[in-house]
Short mmCIF file of C-alpha atoms in Angstrom, two decimals:
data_model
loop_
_atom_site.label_atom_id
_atom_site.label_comp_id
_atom_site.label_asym_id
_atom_site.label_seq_id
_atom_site.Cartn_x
_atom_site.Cartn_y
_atom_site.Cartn_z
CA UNK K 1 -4.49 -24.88 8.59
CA UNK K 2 -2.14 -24.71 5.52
CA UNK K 3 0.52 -22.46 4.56
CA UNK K 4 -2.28 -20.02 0.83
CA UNK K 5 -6.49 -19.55 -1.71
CA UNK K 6 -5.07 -19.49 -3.53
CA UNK K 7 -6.18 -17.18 -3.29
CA UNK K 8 -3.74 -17.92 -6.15
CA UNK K 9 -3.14 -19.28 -4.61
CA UNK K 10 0.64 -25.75 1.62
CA UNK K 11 0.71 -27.58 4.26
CA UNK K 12 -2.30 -28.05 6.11
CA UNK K 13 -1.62 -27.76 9.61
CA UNK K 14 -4.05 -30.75 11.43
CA UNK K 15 -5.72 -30.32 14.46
CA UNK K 16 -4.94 -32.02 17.62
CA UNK K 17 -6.64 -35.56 17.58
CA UNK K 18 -9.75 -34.61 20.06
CA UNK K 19 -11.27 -31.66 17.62
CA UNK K 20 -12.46 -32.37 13.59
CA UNK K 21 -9.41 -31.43 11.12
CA UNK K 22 -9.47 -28.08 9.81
CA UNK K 23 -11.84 -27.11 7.32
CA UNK K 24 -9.50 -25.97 4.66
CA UNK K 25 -6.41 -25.92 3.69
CA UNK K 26 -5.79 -22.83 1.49
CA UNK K 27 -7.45 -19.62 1.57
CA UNK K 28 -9.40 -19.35 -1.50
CA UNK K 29 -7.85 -15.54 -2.49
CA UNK K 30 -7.12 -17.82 -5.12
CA UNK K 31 -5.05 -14.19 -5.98
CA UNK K 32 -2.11 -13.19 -4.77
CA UNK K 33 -3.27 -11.02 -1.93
CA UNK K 34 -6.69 -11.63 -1.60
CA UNK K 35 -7.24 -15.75 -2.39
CA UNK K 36 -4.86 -14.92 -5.07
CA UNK K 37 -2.40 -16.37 -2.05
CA UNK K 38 -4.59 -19.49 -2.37
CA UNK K 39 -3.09 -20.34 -5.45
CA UNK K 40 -0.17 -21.17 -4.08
CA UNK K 41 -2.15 -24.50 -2.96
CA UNK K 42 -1.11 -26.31 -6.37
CA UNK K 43 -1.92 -29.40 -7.88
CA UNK K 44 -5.83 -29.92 -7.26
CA UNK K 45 -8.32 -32.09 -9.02
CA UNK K 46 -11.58 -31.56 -10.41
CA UNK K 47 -14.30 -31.69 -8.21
CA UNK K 48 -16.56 -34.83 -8.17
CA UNK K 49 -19.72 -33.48 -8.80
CA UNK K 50 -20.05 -31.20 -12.26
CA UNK K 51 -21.46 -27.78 -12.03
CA UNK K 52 -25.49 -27.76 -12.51
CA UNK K 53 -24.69 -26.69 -15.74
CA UNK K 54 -21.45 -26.70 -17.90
CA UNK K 55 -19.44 -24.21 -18.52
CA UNK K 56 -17.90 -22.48 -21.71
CA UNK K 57 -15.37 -23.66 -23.57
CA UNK K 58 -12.63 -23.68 -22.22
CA UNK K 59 -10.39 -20.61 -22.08
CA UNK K 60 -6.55 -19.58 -21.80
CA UNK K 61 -5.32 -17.59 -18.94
CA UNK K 62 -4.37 -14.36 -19.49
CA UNK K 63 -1.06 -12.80 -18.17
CA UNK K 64 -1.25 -9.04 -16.91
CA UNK K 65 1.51 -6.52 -16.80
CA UNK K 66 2.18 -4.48 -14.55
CA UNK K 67 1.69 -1.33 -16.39
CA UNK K 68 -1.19 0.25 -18.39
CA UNK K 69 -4.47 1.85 -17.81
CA UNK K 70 -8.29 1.66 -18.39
CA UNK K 71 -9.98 2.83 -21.87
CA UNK K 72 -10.34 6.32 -21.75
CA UNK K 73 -13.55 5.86 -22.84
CA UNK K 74 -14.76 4.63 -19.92
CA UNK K 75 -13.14 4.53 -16.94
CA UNK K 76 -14.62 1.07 -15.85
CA UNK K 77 -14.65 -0.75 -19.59
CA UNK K 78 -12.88 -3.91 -19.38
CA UNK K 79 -10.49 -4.77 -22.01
CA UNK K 80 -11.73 -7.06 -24.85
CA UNK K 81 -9.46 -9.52 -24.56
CA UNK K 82 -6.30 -10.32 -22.01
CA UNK K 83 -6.79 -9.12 -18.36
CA UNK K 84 -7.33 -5.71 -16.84
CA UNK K 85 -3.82 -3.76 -16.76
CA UNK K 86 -3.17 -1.48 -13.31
CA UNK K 87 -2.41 2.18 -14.20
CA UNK K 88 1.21 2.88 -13.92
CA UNK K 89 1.17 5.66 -11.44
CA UNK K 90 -0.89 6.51 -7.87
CA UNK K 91 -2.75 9.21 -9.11
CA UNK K 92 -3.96 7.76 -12.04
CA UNK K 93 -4.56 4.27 -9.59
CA UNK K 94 -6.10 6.48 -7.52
CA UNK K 95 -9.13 7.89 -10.02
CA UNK K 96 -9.78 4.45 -11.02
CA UNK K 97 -10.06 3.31 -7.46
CA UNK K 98 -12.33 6.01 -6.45
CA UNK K 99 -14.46 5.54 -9.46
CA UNK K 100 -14.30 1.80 -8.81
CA UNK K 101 -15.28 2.03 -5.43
CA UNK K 102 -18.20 4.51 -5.79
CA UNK K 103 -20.19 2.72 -8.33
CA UNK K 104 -20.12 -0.76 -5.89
CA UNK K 105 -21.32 1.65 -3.39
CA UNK K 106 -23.99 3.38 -5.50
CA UNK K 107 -27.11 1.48 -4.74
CA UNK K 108 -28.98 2.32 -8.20
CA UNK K 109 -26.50 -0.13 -9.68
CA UNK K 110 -28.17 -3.88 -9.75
CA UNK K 111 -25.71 -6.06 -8.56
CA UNK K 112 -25.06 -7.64 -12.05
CA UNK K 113 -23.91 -3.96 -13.44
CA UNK K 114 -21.13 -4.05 -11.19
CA UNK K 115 -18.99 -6.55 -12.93
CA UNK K 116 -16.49 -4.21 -14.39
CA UNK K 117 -16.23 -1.65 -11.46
CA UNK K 118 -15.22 -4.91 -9.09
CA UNK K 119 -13.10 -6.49 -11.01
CA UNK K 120 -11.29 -3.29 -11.53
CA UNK K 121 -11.37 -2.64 -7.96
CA UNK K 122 -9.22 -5.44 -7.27
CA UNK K 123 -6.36 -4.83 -9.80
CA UNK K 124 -6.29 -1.70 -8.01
CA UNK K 125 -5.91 -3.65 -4.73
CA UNK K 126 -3.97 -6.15 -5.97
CA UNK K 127 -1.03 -3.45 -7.35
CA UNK K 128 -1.58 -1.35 -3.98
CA UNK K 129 -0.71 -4.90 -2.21
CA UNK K 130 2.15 -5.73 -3.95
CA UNK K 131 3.77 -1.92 -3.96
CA UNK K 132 2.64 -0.62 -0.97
CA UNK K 133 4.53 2.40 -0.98
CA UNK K 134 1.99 3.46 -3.04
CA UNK K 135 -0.48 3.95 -0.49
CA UNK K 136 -0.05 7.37 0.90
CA UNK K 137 -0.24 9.04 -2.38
CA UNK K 138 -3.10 7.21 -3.58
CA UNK K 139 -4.73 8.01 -0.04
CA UNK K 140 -4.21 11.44 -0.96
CA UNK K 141 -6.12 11.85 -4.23
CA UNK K 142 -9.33 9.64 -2.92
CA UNK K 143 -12.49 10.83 -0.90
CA UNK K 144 -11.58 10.73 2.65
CA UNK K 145 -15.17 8.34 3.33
CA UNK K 146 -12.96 5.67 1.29
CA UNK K 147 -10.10 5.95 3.13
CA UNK K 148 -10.98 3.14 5.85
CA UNK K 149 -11.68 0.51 2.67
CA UNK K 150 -9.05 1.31 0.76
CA UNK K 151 -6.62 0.62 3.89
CA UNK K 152 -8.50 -2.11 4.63
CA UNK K 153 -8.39 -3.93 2.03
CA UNK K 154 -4.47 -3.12 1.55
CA UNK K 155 -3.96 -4.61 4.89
CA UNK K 156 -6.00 -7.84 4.16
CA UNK K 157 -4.33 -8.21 0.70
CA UNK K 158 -0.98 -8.11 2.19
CA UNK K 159 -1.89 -10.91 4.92
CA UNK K 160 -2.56 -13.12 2.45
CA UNK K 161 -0.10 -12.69 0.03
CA UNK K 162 2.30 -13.29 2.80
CA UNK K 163 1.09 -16.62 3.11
CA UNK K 164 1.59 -17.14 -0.59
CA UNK K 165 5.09 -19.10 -1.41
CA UNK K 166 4.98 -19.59 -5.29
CA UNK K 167 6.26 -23.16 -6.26
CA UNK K 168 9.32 -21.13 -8.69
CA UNK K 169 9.12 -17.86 -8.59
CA UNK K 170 12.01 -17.45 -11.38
CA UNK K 171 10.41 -19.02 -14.38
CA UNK K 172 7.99 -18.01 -16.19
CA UNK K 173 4.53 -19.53 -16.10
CA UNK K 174 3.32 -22.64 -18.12
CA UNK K 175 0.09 -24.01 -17.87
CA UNK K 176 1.68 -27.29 -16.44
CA UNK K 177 2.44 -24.88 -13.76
CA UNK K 178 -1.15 -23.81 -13.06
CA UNK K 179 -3.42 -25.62 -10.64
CA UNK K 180 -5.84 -28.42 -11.50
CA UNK K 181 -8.81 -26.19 -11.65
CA UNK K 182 -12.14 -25.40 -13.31
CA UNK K 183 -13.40 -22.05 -13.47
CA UNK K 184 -17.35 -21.47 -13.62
CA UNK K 185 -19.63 -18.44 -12.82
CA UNK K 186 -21.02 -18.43 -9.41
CA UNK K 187 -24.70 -18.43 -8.48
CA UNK K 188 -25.83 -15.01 -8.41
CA UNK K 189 -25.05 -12.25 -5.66
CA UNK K 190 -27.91 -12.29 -4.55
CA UNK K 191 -28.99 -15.88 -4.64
CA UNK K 192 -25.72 -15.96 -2.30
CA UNK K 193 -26.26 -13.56 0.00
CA UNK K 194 -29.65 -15.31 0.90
CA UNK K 195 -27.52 -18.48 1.84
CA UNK K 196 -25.12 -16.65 4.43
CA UNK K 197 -27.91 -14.82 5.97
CA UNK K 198 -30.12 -18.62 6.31
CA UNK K 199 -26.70 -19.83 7.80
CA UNK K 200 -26.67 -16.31 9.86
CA UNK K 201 -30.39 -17.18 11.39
CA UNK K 202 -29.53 -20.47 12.40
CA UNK K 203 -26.68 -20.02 14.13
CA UNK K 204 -25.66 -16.56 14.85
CA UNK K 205 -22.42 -16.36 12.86
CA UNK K 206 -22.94 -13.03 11.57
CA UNK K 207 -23.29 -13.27 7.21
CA UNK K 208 -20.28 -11.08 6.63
CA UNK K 209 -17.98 -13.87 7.68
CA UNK K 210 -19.47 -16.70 5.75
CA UNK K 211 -19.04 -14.11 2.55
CA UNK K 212 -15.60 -13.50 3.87
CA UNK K 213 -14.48 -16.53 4.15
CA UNK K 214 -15.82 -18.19 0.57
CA UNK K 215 -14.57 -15.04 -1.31
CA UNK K 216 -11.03 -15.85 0.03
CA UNK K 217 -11.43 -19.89 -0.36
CA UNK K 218 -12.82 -20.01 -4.06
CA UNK K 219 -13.89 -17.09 -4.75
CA UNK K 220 -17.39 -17.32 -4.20
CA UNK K 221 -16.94 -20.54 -5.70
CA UNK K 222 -15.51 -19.91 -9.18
CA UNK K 223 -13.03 -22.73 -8.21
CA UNK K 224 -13.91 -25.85 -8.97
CA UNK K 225 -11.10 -28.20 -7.68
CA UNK K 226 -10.16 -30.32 -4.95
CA UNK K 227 -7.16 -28.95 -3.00
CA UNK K 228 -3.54 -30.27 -2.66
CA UNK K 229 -4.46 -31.55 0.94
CA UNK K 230 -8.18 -32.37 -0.28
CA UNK K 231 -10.05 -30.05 0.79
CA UNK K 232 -13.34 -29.83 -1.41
CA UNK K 233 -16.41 -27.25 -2.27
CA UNK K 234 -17.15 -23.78 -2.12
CA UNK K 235 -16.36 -23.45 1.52
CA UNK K 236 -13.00 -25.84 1.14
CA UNK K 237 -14.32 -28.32 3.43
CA UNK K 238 -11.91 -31.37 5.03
CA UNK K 239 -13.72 -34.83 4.31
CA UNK K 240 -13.39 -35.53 7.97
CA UNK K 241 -14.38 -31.95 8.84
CA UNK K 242 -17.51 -32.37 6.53
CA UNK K 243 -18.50 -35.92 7.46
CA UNK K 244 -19.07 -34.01 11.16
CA UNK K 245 -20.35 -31.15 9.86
CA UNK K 246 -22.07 -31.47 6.21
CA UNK K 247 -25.39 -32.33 5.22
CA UNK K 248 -26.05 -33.12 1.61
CA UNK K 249 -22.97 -31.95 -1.18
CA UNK K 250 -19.90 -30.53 -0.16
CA UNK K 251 -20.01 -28.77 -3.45
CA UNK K 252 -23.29 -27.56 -3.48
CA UNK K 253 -23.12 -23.83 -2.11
CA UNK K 254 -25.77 -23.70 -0.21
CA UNK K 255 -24.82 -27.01 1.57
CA UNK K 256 -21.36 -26.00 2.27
CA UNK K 257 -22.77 -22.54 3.59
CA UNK K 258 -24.83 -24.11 6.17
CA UNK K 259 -22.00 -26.58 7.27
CA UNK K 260 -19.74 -23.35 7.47
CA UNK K 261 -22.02 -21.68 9.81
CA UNK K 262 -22.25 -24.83 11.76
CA UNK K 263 -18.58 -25.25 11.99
CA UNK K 264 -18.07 -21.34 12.97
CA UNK K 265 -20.94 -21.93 16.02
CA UNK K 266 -19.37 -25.02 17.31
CA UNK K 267 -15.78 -22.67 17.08
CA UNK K 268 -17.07 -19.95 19.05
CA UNK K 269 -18.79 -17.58 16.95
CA UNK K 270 -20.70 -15.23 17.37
CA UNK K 271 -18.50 -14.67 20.75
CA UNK K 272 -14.99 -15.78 20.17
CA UNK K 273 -14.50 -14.85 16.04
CA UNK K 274 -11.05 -14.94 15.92
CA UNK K 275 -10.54 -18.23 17.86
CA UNK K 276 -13.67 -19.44 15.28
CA UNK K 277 -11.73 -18.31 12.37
CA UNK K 278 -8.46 -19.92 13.39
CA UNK K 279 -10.15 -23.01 13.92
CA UNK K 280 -11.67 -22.97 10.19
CA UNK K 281 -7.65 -22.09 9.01
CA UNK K 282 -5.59 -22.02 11.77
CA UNK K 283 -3.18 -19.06 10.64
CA UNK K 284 -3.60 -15.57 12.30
CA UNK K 285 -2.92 -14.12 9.39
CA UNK K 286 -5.57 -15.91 7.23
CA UNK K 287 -7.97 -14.98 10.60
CA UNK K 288 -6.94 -11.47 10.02
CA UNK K 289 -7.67 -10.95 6.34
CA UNK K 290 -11.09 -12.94 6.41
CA UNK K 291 -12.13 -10.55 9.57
CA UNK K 292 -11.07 -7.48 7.57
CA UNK K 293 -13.19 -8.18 4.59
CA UNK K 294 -15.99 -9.17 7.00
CA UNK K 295 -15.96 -5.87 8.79
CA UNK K 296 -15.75 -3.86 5.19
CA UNK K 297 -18.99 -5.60 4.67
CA UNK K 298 -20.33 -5.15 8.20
CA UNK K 299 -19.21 -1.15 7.40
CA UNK K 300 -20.94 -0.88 4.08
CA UNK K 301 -23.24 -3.95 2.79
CA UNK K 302 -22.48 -2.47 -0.78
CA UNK K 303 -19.32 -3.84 -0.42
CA UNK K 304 -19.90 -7.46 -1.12
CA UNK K 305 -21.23 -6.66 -4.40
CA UNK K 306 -17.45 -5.47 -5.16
CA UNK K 307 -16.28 -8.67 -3.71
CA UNK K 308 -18.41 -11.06 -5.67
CA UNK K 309 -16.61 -9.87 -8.69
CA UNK K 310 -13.54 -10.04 -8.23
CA UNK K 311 -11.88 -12.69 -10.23
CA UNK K 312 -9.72 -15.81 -10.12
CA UNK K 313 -6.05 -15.09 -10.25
CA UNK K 314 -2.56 -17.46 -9.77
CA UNK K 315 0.28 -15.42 -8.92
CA UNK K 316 3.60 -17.44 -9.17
CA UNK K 317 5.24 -13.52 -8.43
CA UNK K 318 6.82 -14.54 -12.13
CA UNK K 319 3.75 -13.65 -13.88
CA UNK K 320 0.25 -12.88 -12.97
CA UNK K 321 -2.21 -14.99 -14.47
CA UNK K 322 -6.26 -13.97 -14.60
CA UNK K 323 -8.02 -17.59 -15.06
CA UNK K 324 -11.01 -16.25 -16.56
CA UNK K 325 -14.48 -18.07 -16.52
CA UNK K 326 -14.73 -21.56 -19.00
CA UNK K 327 -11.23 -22.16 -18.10
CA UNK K 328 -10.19 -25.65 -17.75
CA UNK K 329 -6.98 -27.39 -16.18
CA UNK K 330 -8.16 -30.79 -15.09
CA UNK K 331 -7.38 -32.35 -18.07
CA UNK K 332 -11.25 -33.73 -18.42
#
């Protein structure tokens, strides 16, 4: 239905004139290969309705390299200030993947602990996705019970970020460059989860998809914005789509939930997921990197706790750009 959240991250490809228009237009992955694609979707403006409550002050993007590594320290520390730098090598990648990846699937750690060990999970995904011939090696050095994930989420990364056509990839990026975006915490994991699975009950799309789907659209709705084709909420609903679909605010999450799971029934789902999928963003390979994450989900419930936390990038493939929470391009 575009073509990428984003992801980050356009043309919206309309339906024909006897079904709704698409729901979105952009993937969320509002990153490069996950939503990060979705930022290709550029200008947006601010959503109408203001977050329940406001957020920080505003704060600058941050530019990562493409070398570095964790604090020794601790493997999972975040840095202080700037974004998380990938280690420069596949073995070293590889350790902080594996340690990533086992502490989301530890379930002693409370979903708010795991801040850190997602977010680093997806540099690591996000470097694997943009030099793939990295794989094998790092393959080699993790647990073999990982291996399924970590090529999983390689392959979904690289769907999107093949949807992803930066605006000028040969300059360097200026905020005037950066979409028209807010960027606010989400309601909690859990708070979430309990959405998608109300949505799941009444109407049999299974939760993994709705989680899919509004990790790679705004990233569990960090983004507050209105796309370039004007799509709008959490879920990046079409006004037309939504008048159909929606009850109450597009923007409110648990609203745009609902209408999701509405939308994905009347598409097919639970049966037909892909032709459900294509309907919501009709590009296979948007259908194919929501459906991956889905199924990492469906393989390991654990893994949506990694997913929640990963973070709001714009990748112009100049510079990568981490648009951390409290920052503010709408120019309110």
């Amino acid at each position: 239905m575009r073509l990428p959240l984003a992801v980050l991250l356009a043309a919206l490809l309309l339906l024909a004139m006897s079904i709704p228009a698409p729901v979105s237009d952009t993937p969320g992955d509002l990153t490069t290969a996950e939503a990060d694609a979705a930022a290709a979707a550029a200008a947006a403006t601010s959503v109408a309705d203001p977050p329940a409550q406001e957020p920080p002050a505003a704060a600058e993007p941050a530019v990562t390299e493409d070398a570095g590594s964790p604090p020794e320290a601790d493997a999972l520390a975040l840095p202080s200030e700037g974004a998380p730098q990938a280690p420069a090598d596949p073995a070293a990648l590889a350790a902080l993947l594996t340690t990533a990846e086992q502490a989301v699937r530890d379930p002693a750690r409370a979903p708010e602990e795991l801040e850190a060990a997602g977010h680093w999970q997806q540099v690591a995904y996000r470097k694997l996705t943009e030099q793939p011939e990295w794989l094998e090696a790092v393959l080699a050095e993790v647990p073999e019970r990982l291996h399924g994930a970590v090529r999983g989420n390689v392959v979904a990364g690289a769907r999107l970020l093949d949807m992803h056509t930066p605006s000028n990839p040969n300059r360097p990026v200026r905020v005037l460059d950066l979409p028209s975006w807010r960027i606010v915490e989400p309601p909690p994991a859990d708070e979430l989860r309990g959405y998608y699975e109300e949505a799941a009950a009444a109407t049999g799309v299974d939760w993994t998809y709705l989680a899919a789907i509004n990790l790679v659209e705004t990233r569990m709705g960090r983004i507050r914005g209105v796309s370039s084709a004007g799509a709008q909420g959490p879920m990046q609903f079409m006004p037309a789509t939504w008048a159909e679909w929606g009850q109450g605010s597009v923007t409110d999450h648990r609203d745009a939930i609902l209408a999701a799971g509405r939308y994905l029934q009347w598409g097919g789902m639970p049966g037909d997921v892909n032709g459900a999928l294509f309907r919501y963003n009709r590009d296979t390979r948007y259908v194919d990197a929501v459906r991956t994450y889905a199924e990492q989900m469906q393989g390991d419930p654990r893994a949506y706790y990694g997913y929640y936390h990963w973070q709001v990038y714009y990748d112009t493939r100049a510079e990568n750009v981490l648009l951390p929470h409290g920052w503010d391009n709408t120019g309110a």
